[in-house]
Short mmCIF file of C-alpha atoms in Angstrom, two decimals:
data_model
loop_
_atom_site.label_atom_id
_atom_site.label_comp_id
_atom_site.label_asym_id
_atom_site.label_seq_id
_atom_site.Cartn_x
_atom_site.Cartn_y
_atom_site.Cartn_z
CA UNK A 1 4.30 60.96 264.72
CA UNK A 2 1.65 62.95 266.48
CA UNK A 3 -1.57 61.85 264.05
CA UNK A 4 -3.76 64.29 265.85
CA UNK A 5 -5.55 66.56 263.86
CA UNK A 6 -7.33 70.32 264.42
CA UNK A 7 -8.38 70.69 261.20
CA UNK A 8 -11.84 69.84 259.71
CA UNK A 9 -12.84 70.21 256.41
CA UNK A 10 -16.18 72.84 255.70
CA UNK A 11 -18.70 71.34 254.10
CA UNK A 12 -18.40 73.65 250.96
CA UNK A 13 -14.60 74.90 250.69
CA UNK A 14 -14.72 78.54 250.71
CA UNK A 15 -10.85 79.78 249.90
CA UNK A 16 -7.18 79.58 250.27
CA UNK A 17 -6.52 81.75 253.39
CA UNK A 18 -3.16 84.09 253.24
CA UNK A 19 -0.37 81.17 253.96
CA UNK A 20 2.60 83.03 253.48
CA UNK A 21 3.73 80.03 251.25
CA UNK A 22 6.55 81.07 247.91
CA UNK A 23 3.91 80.61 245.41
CA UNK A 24 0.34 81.76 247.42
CA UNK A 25 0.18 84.73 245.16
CA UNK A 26 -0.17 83.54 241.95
CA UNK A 27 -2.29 80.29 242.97
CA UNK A 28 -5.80 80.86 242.29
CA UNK A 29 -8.99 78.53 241.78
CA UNK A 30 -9.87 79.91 238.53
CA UNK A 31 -8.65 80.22 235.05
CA UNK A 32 -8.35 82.93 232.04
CA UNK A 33 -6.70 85.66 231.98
CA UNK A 34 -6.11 88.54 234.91
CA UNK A 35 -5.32 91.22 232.42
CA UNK A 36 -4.68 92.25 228.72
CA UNK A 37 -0.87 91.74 227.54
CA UNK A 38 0.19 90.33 224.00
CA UNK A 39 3.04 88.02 223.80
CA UNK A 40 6.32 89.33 221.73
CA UNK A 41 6.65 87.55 218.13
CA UNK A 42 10.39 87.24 217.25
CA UNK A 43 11.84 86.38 213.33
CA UNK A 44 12.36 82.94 213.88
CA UNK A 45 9.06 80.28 213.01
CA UNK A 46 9.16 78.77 216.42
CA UNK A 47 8.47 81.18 219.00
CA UNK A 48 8.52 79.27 222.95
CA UNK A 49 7.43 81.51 225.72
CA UNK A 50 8.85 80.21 229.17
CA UNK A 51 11.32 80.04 231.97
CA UNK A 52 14.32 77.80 233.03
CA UNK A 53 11.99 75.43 235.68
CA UNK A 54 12.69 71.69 234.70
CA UNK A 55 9.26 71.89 232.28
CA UNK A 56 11.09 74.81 230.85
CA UNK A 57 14.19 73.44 230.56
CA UNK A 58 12.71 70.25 228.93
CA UNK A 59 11.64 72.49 225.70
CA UNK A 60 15.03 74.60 225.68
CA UNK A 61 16.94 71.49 225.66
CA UNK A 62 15.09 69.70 222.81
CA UNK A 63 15.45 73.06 220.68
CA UNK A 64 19.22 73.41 221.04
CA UNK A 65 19.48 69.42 220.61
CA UNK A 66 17.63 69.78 216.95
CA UNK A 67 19.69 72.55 216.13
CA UNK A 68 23.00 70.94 217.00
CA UNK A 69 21.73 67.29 215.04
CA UNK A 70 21.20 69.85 211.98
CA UNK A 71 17.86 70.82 211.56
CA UNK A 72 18.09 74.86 210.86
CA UNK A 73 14.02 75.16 210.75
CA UNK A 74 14.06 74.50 214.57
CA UNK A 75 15.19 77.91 215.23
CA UNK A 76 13.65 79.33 217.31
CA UNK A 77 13.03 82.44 220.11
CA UNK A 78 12.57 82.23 224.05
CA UNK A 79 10.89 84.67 225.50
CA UNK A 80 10.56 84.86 229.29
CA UNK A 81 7.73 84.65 231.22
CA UNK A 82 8.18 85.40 234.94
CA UNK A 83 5.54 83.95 236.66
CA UNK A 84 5.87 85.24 239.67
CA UNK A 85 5.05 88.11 238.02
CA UNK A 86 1.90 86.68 236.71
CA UNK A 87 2.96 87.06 233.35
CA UNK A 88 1.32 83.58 232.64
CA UNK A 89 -2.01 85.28 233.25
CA UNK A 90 -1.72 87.64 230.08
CA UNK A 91 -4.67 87.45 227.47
CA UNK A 92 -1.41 86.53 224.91
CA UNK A 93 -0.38 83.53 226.88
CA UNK A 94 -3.37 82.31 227.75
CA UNK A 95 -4.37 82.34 224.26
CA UNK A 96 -1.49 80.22 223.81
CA UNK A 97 -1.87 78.02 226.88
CA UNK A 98 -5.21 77.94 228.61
CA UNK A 99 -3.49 76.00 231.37
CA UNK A 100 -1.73 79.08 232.17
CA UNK A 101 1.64 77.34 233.20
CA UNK A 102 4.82 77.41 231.19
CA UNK A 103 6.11 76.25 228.79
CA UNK A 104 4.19 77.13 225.74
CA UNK A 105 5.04 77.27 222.06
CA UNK A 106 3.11 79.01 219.13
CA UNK A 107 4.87 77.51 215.60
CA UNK A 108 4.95 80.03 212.86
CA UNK A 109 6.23 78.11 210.19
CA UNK A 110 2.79 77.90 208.36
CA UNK A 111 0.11 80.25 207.22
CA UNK A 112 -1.82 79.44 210.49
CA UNK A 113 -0.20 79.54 213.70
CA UNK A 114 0.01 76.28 215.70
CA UNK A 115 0.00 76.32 219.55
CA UNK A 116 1.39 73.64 221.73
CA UNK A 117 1.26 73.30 225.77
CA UNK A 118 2.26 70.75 228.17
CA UNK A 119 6.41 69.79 227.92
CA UNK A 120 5.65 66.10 227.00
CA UNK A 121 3.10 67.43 224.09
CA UNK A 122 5.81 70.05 223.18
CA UNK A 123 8.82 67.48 223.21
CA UNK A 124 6.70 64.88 221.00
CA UNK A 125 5.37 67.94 218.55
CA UNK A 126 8.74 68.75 217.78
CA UNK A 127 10.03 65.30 217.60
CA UNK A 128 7.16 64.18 215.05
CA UNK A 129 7.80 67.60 213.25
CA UNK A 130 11.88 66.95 212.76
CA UNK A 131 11.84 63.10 212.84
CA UNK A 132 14.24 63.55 215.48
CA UNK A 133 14.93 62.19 219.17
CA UNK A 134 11.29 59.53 219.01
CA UNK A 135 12.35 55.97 217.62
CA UNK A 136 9.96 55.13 214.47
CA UNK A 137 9.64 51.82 214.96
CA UNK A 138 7.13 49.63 217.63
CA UNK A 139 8.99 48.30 220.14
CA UNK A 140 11.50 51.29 220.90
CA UNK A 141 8.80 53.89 220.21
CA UNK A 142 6.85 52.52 222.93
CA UNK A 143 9.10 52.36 225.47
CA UNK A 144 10.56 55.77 224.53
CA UNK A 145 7.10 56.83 225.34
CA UNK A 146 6.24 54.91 228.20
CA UNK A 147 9.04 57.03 230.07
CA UNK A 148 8.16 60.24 228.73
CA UNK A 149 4.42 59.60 229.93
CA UNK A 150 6.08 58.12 233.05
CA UNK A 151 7.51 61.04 233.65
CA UNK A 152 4.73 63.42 232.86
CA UNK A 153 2.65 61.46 235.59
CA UNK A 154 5.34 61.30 238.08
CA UNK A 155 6.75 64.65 238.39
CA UNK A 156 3.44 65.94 240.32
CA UNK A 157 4.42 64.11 243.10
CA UNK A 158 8.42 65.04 242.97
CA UNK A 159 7.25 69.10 242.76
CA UNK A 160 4.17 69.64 243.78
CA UNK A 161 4.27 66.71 246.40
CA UNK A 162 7.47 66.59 248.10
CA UNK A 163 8.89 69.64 246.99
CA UNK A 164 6.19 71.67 247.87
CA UNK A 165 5.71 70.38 251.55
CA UNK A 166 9.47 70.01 251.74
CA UNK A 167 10.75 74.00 250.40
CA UNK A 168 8.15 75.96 249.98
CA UNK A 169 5.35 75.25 252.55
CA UNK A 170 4.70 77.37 255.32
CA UNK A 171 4.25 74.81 257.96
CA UNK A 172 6.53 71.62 258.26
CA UNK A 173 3.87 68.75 258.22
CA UNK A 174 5.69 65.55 258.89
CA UNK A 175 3.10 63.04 257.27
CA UNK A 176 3.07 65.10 253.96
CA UNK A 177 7.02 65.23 253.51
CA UNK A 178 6.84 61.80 254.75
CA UNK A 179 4.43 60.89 252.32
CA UNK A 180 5.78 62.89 249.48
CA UNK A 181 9.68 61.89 250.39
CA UNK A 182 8.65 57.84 250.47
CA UNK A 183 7.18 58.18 246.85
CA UNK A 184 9.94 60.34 245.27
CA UNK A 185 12.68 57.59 246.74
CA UNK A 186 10.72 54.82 245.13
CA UNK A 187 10.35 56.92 241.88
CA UNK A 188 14.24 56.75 241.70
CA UNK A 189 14.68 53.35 242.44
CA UNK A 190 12.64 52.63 239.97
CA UNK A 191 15.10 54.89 237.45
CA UNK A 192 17.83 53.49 238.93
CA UNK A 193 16.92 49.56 238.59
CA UNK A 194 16.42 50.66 234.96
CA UNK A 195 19.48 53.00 234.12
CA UNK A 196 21.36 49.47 235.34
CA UNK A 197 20.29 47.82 232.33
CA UNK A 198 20.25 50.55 229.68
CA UNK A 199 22.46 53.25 228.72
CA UNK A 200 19.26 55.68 227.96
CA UNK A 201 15.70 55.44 229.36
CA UNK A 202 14.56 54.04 225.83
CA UNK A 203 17.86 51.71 224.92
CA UNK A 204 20.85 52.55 223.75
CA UNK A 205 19.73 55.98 221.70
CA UNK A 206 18.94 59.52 223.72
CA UNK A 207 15.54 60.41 223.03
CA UNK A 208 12.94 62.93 224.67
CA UNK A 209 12.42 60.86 226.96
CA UNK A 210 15.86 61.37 228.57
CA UNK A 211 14.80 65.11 227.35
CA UNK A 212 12.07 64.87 230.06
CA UNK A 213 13.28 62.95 232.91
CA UNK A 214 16.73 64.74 233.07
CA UNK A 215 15.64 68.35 233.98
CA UNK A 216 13.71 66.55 237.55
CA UNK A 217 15.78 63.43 238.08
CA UNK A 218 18.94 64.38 237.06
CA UNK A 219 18.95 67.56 238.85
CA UNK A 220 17.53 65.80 241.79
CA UNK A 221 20.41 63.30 242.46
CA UNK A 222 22.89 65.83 241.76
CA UNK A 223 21.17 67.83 245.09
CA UNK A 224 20.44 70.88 243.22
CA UNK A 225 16.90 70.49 243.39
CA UNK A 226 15.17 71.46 246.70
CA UNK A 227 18.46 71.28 248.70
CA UNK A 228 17.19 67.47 249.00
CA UNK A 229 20.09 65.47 248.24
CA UNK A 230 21.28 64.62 251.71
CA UNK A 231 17.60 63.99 253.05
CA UNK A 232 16.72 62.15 250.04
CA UNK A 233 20.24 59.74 250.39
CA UNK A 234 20.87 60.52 246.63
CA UNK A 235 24.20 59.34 246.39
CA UNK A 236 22.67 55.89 246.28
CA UNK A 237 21.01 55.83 243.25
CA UNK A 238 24.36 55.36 241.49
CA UNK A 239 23.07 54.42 237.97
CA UNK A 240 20.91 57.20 237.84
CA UNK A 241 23.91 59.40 238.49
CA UNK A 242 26.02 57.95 235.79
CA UNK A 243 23.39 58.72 233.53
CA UNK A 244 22.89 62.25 234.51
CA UNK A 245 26.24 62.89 234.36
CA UNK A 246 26.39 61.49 230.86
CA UNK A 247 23.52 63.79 229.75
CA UNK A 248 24.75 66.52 231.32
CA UNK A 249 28.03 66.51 228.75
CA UNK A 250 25.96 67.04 226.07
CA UNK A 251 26.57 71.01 224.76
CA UNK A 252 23.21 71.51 223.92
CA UNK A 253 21.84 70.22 227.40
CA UNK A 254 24.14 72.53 228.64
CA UNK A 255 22.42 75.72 226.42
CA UNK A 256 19.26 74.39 226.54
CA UNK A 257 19.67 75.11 230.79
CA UNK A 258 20.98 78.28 230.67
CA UNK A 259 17.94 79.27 228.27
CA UNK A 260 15.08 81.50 230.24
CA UNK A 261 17.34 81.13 233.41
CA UNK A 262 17.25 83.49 236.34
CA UNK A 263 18.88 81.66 239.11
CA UNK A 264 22.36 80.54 239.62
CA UNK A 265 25.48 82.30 238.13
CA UNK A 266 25.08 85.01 235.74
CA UNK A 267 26.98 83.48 233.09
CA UNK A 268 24.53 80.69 233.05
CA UNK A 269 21.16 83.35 232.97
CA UNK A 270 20.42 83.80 228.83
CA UNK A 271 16.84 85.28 229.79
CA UNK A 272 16.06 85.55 226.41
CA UNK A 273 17.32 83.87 223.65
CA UNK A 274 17.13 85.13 219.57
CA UNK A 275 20.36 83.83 217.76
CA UNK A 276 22.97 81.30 218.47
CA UNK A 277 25.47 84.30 219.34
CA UNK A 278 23.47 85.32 222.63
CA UNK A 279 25.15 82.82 224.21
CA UNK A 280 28.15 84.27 223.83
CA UNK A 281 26.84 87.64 224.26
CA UNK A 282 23.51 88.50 226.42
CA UNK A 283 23.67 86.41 229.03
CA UNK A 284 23.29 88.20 232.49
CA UNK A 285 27.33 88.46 233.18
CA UNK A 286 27.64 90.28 230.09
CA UNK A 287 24.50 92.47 230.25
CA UNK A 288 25.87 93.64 233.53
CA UNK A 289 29.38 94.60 232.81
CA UNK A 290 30.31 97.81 232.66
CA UNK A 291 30.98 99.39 228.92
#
């Protein structure tokens, strides 16, 4: 590897030069909003304003999971929030997330609205709100949130790390995706020495914590994330794979993905989601058939 280097850092950093790079126009080094826009308020008292990225998908999953386990006040709608349209930088979401990045969720279930941001904050919110998918007791709460925390601090370095030098940059730097590619592979063996001795990240009971890793990991080792899989050897974390696989049969993972979706088949895009029917109705296949 060729460690040479032509690049010196000024001595007060000035600003991110055009880079041609997927996401360089909606990266900026400030915060607040960009322009005035108020977010769309639907019937039901949980109203979740994203899109179908694995932090999205996260939110949509543990919805559709409290729904299907019986709890009818978790209805909710999904609104979608393009952000490479910059609709994240709206004075509406920002009021509901500051951090400007999706997912965010604004519960209307009480007199005064309650906002919630961050997928791990959302996932545990709705959790402690239903009694639902977070063990009560000591031992197994703890480790149910040791992953979900795990996870929160990990993912960085899948997405923004590897992914990011890997898909999106617009030069090929070998020590980053070297870097990057090292840490993701030892993230999964650490799943994957885990997922040998335990049916779910937490024990034997699916929690949010399989709610959070799923949508990164699991889509990882199946090589639908970053066209990775063959660099990444994926095929040899084998216990992560069962897993995945096993999540993956669940019917409300399977909504909760297709929830705020704009990639991938039509018939899996619901881009916005108000009543159990739209499934069955408004997603993108059906939208665009002729009457």
């Amino acid at each position: 590897m060729d460690n040479s280097c032509s690049y010196t850092s000024p001595q007060v950093w000035s600003g991110i030069k055009e880079s041609g790079s997927r996401f360089a126009s909606i990266n900026r080094p400030t915060a607040g909003p960009t322009h005035d826009k108020a977010l769309p308020v639907g019937r039901h008292p949980l109203q979740l304003y994203s899109l179908g990225t694995p932090n999205g998908v996260k939110v949509t999953v543990m919805l559709e999971e409290l729904l299907a386990a019986g709890h009818t006040g978790a209805e909710y709608d999904a609104w979608l929030i393009r952000i490479q349209d910059g609709d994240q930088f709206g004075s509406g979401f920002v009021s509901a997330n500051p951090n400007a990045k999706i997912p965010a969720l604004v519960d209307r279930s009480a007199p005064t609205p309650v906002r919630v941001f961050e997928s791990g904050a959302i996932l545990m919110y709705l959790a402690e709100k239903f009694g639902a998918f977070l063990p009560a007791d000591g031992p197994r709460r703890a480790e149910c949130l040791s992953w979900l925390f795990w996870q929160m601090g990990s993912a960085p370095f899948l997405g923004g790390g590897f992914g990011h030098f890997y898909a999106y940059a617009p030069t090929k730097i070998e020590y980053a995706i070297d870097r990057y590619a090292m840490e993701v592979k030892r993230q999964l063996d650490v799943l994957d020495r885990h997922l040998a001795e335990s049916a779910y990240l937490a024990g034997d009971e699916y929690t949010v914590a399989d709610m959070a890793v799923w949508p990164w990991y699991g889509t990882l080792v199946k090589g639908q994330l970053y066209d990775a899989g063959e660099f990444l050897q994926v095929q040899a974390y084998s216990h992560v794979l069962r897993w995945t696989n096993q999540v993956a049969q669940r019917p409300a993972v399977q909504r909760g993905r297709m929830v705020n979706r704009t990639m991938g088949a039509l018939s899996n895009q619901l881009h916005e989601r108000h009543d159990a029917g739209d499934f069955d109705t408004q997603t993108q296949d059906k939208l665009a058939a002729p009457p």
